[in-house]
Each structure stands twice: as C-alpha cells, then as structure tokens.
Short mmCIF file of C-alpha atoms in Angstrom, two decimals:
data_model
loop_
_atom_site.label_atom_id
_atom_site.label_comp_id
_atom_site.label_asym_id
_atom_site.label_seq_id
_atom_site.Cartn_x
_atom_site.Cartn_y
_atom_site.Cartn_z
CA MET Z 1 0.09 -0.06 0.00
CA SER Z 2 1.44 3.39 -0.80
CA PHE Z 3 0.28 7.08 -0.40
CA GLN Z 4 0.89 9.99 -1.56
CA ARG Z 5 1.21 13.03 1.24
CA ALA Z 6 -2.40 14.05 2.69
CA ARG Z 7 -3.41 17.21 1.99
CA THR Z 8 -7.13 17.78 2.88
CA GLU Z 9 -9.06 16.53 5.92
CA GLU Z 10 -10.62 13.97 3.74
CA GLN Z 11 -7.03 12.56 2.81
CA ARG Z 12 -5.97 12.36 6.51
CA GLU Z 13 -9.40 10.48 7.63
CA ILE Z 14 -8.36 8.18 4.72
CA ARG Z 15 -4.94 7.58 6.11
CA ARG Z 16 -6.38 7.21 9.63
CA ARG Z 17 -9.36 4.40 8.31
CA ALA Z 18 -6.23 2.54 6.48
CA ILE Z 19 -4.17 2.41 9.95
CA LEU Z 20 -7.04 0.74 11.55
CA ASP Z 21 -8.25 -1.45 8.96
CA MET Z 22 -4.55 -2.94 8.93
CA ALA Z 23 -3.98 -2.80 12.53
CA SER Z 24 -7.62 -4.77 12.38
CA ALA Z 25 -6.28 -7.06 10.23
CA MET Z 26 -3.26 -7.95 11.69
CA LEU Z 27 -5.27 -8.51 15.01
CA ASP Z 28 -6.83 -11.61 12.97
CA GLU Z 29 -3.46 -13.25 12.76
CA MET Z 30 -1.44 -12.29 15.91
CA PRO Z 31 -2.40 -11.18 19.60
CA VAL Z 32 -2.64 -7.56 20.61
CA ALA Z 33 1.16 -8.34 22.43
CA ALA Z 34 2.27 -9.00 19.13
CA VAL Z 35 1.34 -5.83 17.15
CA THR Z 36 3.96 -3.50 16.65
CA LEU Z 37 4.18 -0.10 15.33
CA ASN Z 38 7.21 -0.96 13.40
CA GLU Z 39 5.28 -3.75 11.40
CA LEU Z 40 2.29 -1.92 11.23
CA SER Z 41 4.11 0.81 9.27
CA ARG Z 42 5.44 -1.85 7.12
CA ARG Z 43 2.29 -2.86 6.35
CA VAL Z 44 0.13 -0.11 5.94
CA GLY Z 45 3.02 1.31 3.44
CA LEU Z 46 4.02 4.47 5.96
CA ALA Z 47 7.23 5.36 7.32
CA LYS Z 48 6.39 5.03 11.46
CA PRO Z 49 6.86 9.10 11.70
CA ASN Z 50 3.99 9.47 9.64
CA VAL Z 51 1.86 6.88 11.00
CA LEU Z 52 2.83 8.99 14.51
CA ARG Z 53 1.27 11.74 12.87
CA TYR Z 54 -2.47 10.07 13.00
CA PHE Z 55 -2.00 8.41 16.18
CA GLU Z 56 0.69 9.20 18.91
CA SER Z 57 1.60 5.61 19.87
CA ARG Z 58 0.46 1.78 19.01
CA GLU Z 59 -1.77 1.92 22.08
CA ALA Z 60 -3.54 4.75 20.89
CA VAL Z 61 -4.39 2.69 17.69
CA LEU Z 62 -5.54 -0.18 19.72
CA LEU Z 63 -7.79 1.77 21.98
CA GLU Z 64 -9.52 3.28 18.80
CA LEU Z 65 -10.26 -0.51 17.70
CA LEU Z 66 -11.30 -1.44 20.70
CA ASP Z 67 -14.25 1.17 21.06
CA ARG Z 68 -14.94 0.19 17.03
CA PHE Z 69 -15.08 -3.55 17.71
CA LEU Z 70 -17.26 -2.60 21.37
CA ARG Z 71 -19.79 -0.71 19.17
CA GLU Z 72 -20.18 -3.39 16.48
CA TRP Z 73 -20.69 -6.19 19.06
CA LEU Z 74 -23.11 -4.00 21.14
CA THR Z 75 -25.32 -3.09 18.04
CA GLU Z 76 -25.07 -7.11 17.38
CA LEU Z 77 -26.01 -7.78 20.82
CA ALA Z 78 -29.36 -6.00 20.88
CA ASP Z 79 -30.77 -8.20 18.32
CA GLU Z 80 -29.32 -11.62 19.69
CA LEU Z 81 -30.89 -10.56 23.08
CA ALA Z 82 -33.71 -9.94 21.44
CA ALA Z 83 -33.85 -13.24 19.56
CA ASP Z 84 -32.65 -15.35 22.46
CA VAL Z 85 -34.13 -13.84 25.73
CA ASP Z 86 -38.20 -14.01 26.84
CA GLU Z 87 -38.63 -10.83 28.53
CA SER Z 88 -42.13 -13.19 30.13
CA ARG Z 89 -39.82 -15.86 31.64
CA PRO Z 90 -39.28 -15.76 35.59
CA MET Z 91 -36.51 -14.09 36.72
CA ALA Z 92 -33.84 -17.04 37.17
CA GLU Z 93 -34.59 -17.93 33.72
CA ARG Z 94 -33.83 -14.75 31.98
CA ALA Z 95 -30.70 -14.40 34.15
CA THR Z 96 -29.48 -17.79 32.91
CA ALA Z 97 -30.39 -16.87 29.15
CA VAL Z 98 -28.88 -13.28 29.41
CA ALA Z 99 -25.41 -14.94 31.06
CA GLY Z 100 -25.88 -18.04 28.47
CA LEU Z 101 -26.26 -15.39 25.53
CA LEU Z 102 -23.54 -12.93 26.77
CA SER Z 103 -20.76 -16.02 26.84
CA ARG Z 104 -21.66 -17.33 23.61
CA SER Z 105 -21.71 -14.09 21.85
CA LEU Z 106 -18.26 -13.01 23.15
CA SER Z 107 -16.38 -16.32 22.97
CA SER Z 108 -17.36 -15.80 19.24
CA ARG Z 109 -15.26 -12.43 19.14
CA ALA Z 110 -11.75 -13.46 20.36
CA VAL Z 111 -10.16 -10.25 19.33
CA LEU Z 112 -12.60 -7.96 21.29
CA CYS Z 113 -11.82 -10.11 24.22
CA ASP Z 114 -8.05 -10.04 23.93
CA LEU Z 115 -8.46 -5.99 23.72
CA PHE Z 116 -10.34 -6.03 26.64
CA GLY Z 117 -7.77 -8.00 28.61
CA ALA Z 118 -5.01 -5.62 27.39
CA GLN Z 119 -7.12 -2.58 28.33
CA GLY Z 120 -5.99 -1.53 31.90
CA SER Z 121 -2.60 -2.86 31.68
CA VAL Z 122 -1.31 -2.04 28.50
CA LEU Z 123 -3.55 -0.04 26.31
CA GLU Z 124 -4.22 2.55 28.79
CA HIS Z 125 -0.51 3.39 29.18
CA ASN Z 126 1.54 5.38 26.77
CA VAL Z 127 -1.12 7.60 25.56
CA SER Z 128 -1.67 10.74 26.44
CA VAL Z 129 -3.97 12.62 28.76
CA GLU Z 130 -6.34 13.74 25.72
CA VAL Z 131 -6.32 10.27 24.43
CA VAL Z 132 -7.42 8.33 27.17
CA ALA Z 133 -9.87 10.85 28.33
CA ARG Z 134 -11.55 10.90 24.59
CA TYR Z 135 -11.49 6.82 24.87
CA LYS Z 136 -12.97 6.91 28.16
CA ARG Z 137 -15.65 9.31 27.35
CA ALA Z 138 -16.50 6.99 24.57
CA SER Z 139 -16.31 3.98 26.91
CA LEU Z 140 -18.97 5.65 29.15
CA ASP Z 141 -21.23 5.72 26.14
CA ARG Z 142 -20.99 2.17 25.31
CA LEU Z 143 -21.36 1.12 29.06
CA THR Z 144 -24.68 3.38 29.07
CA THR Z 145 -25.79 1.14 25.96
CA MET Z 146 -24.84 -1.90 27.74
CA THR Z 147 -26.51 -1.10 31.05
CA ALA Z 148 -29.81 -0.50 29.09
CA LEU Z 149 -29.82 -3.41 27.23
CA ILE Z 150 -29.08 -5.52 30.23
CA GLN Z 151 -31.90 -3.51 32.05
CA LYS Z 152 -34.16 -4.28 29.55
CA TYR Z 153 -34.14 -8.17 30.12
CA LEU Z 154 -33.40 -8.32 33.88
CA PRO Z 155 -34.82 -4.92 35.19
CA GLU Z 156 -34.40 -6.61 38.79
CA LEU Z 157 -30.75 -5.78 38.42
CA GLY Z 158 -31.39 -2.34 39.00
CA GLU Z 159 -28.44 0.13 39.52
CA ASN Z 160 -26.53 -3.27 39.62
CA ALA Z 161 -26.57 -3.77 35.67
CA THR Z 162 -23.74 -0.62 35.40
CA LEU Z 163 -21.41 -2.62 37.43
CA PHE Z 164 -22.58 -6.29 36.08
CA SER Z 165 -21.85 -4.53 32.53
CA LEU Z 166 -18.52 -3.50 33.56
CA GLN Z 167 -17.76 -6.95 35.33
CA THR Z 168 -18.94 -8.97 31.97
CA MET Z 169 -15.99 -6.90 29.88
CA VAL Z 170 -13.33 -6.97 32.55
CA MET Z 171 -14.40 -10.62 32.92
CA ALA Z 172 -14.12 -11.79 29.49
CA GLY Z 173 -10.58 -9.96 28.95
CA ALA Z 174 -9.35 -12.07 32.08
CA LEU Z 175 -10.43 -15.30 31.03
CA SER Z 176 -9.35 -15.16 27.43
CA ALA Z 177 -5.80 -15.24 28.45
CA TYR Z 178 -6.15 -18.59 29.91
CA SER Z 179 -8.18 -19.73 27.18
CA ALA Z 180 -5.55 -18.89 24.42
CA PRO Z 181 -2.17 -19.86 25.84
CA PRO Z 182 1.05 -19.37 23.72
CA PRO Z 183 2.79 -22.60 22.15
CA SER Z 184 5.19 -23.23 24.66
CA LEU Z 185 2.60 -23.29 27.25
CA ARG Z 186 0.03 -25.81 24.89
CA ALA Z 187 3.28 -28.00 24.48
CA ALA Z 188 3.70 -27.96 28.46
CA TYR Z 189 -0.18 -28.98 28.96
CA GLN Z 190 0.34 -31.80 26.12
CA ALA Z 191 3.59 -33.10 28.04
CA GLU Z 192 1.86 -33.35 31.48
CA PRO Z 193 -2.11 -33.45 30.92
CA ASP Z 194 -2.41 -32.78 34.70
CA LEU Z 195 -1.59 -28.90 34.01
CA ALA Z 196 -4.21 -28.36 31.49
CA ARG Z 197 -6.92 -27.85 34.19
CA PHE Z 198 -5.21 -24.27 33.79
CA HIS Z 199 -6.48 -24.10 30.24
CA LEU Z 200 -9.75 -22.85 30.87
CA GLU Z 201 -12.53 -23.00 27.46
CA LEU Z 202 -13.32 -19.50 27.46
CA LYS Z 203 -17.40 -19.77 26.82
CA ASP Z 204 -17.97 -22.14 29.66
CA SER Z 205 -15.71 -20.22 31.97
CA LEU Z 206 -17.65 -16.92 31.27
CA GLU Z 207 -21.14 -18.39 31.26
CA LEU Z 208 -20.20 -20.06 34.78
CA ALA Z 209 -18.84 -16.69 36.06
CA LEU Z 210 -21.46 -14.45 34.40
CA THR Z 211 -24.33 -16.44 35.50
CA ALA Z 212 -23.01 -16.61 39.44
CA THR Z 213 -22.65 -13.40 39.72
CA LEU Z 214 -26.27 -12.48 38.28
CA LEU Z 215 -27.75 -15.20 40.59
CA GLY Z 216 -25.38 -13.41 43.32
CA VAL Z 217 -26.89 -9.77 42.91
CA LEU Z 218 -30.07 -10.26 42.00
CA PRO Z 219 -33.15 -10.03 44.46
CA ARG Z 220 -34.58 -13.28 46.00
CA PRO Z 221 -37.88 -14.30 44.91
#
C-alpha cells in the first residue's frame, strides 16, 4: 500500500482508516501483544513517523479499534438478546439466558476479548491525557448502552446493571488470557495433562462466572 502526502482533511481521514483497518487485519493473525508499530507501519506503507502523525502510539491505535469493535458488538448484542431472551420468563430463567447469550457472543469475538484483557494493563499506558480521556468518554457511552440492554431483560438488577456490564467486559478479558495459551504452554499441557486444568475454555468459564454473578446480585423471590 502506498500513499501520497495527505493534504486535505478527507485524505487524512483516509489515512487514519487505512491504519486502523490494517491494525484490525493484524489482530486477525496475531494477539494484541504481538502488534508492533514498526510492523504496522511496514504493512500500511507509511514510515513510522508518518503513522505517528495520525496516532500518537501503538496503544492509541488499539484503543480506537477497541471502541470500534465494542460498538459493533453492542449493535449485534441487541439483536441477539431480542432473539434469545424471553422477557416474560421468570427472573432466574432470564438471568441464565442472558449469561449464556453473553458468553456465546463474547467467546465468538476473540479479538475483542483480547483487547479487553490488555486495556487496563497495556493499552491505557503510553497515551496522553487527551487520548485516554477521549477513549474513556466513548467507553462511558458504550457502558450506558450495554446497561440499558441488560436492564431491558433484567430490570430487577436496577443500578447493579451498570456494574454487571462492566464486570462482564473485565471477566471476558481476564478469562480470554487463559483460553489461548502460547505455544510453549500448550506444549507443556500436552506433555503433562494434569497441568491442562489451568487451560480454561472461554465460553464455559465465562458463562459460569456470569451466571454466578447474576444470581448472586439479583433479589431473592
């Protein structure tokens, strides 16, 4: 990919989208930790200093991608909940259905879960106050959207729906790290099967965690 110098706002936006799209393609091939600014620059056909004209760091690129993927997921989640959760069912059945749907939906989005896992420990570092504040404002909007979705099907949660929504993202990120071990660890599991109990299947582990959380905070009949 090769670019002429961007001279208009439209051209600059094309550059930004190209950088984001290439970073997204890289995440289909490799984990978040393996994405480097040097490789991104090489693949997008821009010198590293030129990439830094559009994004101040690798982390800034990945934070913007995280927000993109989160928006896409929440749009799809609304349809998935409408199709799978019957609002007329008893509270415990709705809670179980919501937990199951969330775990299936998130476990099918490995890149989003990987980004969730890297967010607090990696992605929110090496960025300016302006960038991280802009990202957090966007995240607050996404959290509000998810909270409203959860409250629609579990109104009994009340204000706890916000905390549950946030915990869902955090748990998806944390558990995803145990569901995709690196090659050396996979080899260790194969050599010593007893060690494989540390390898958690994301969907089942997340469903158990979300179900336990929901049933623990919902009011008793």
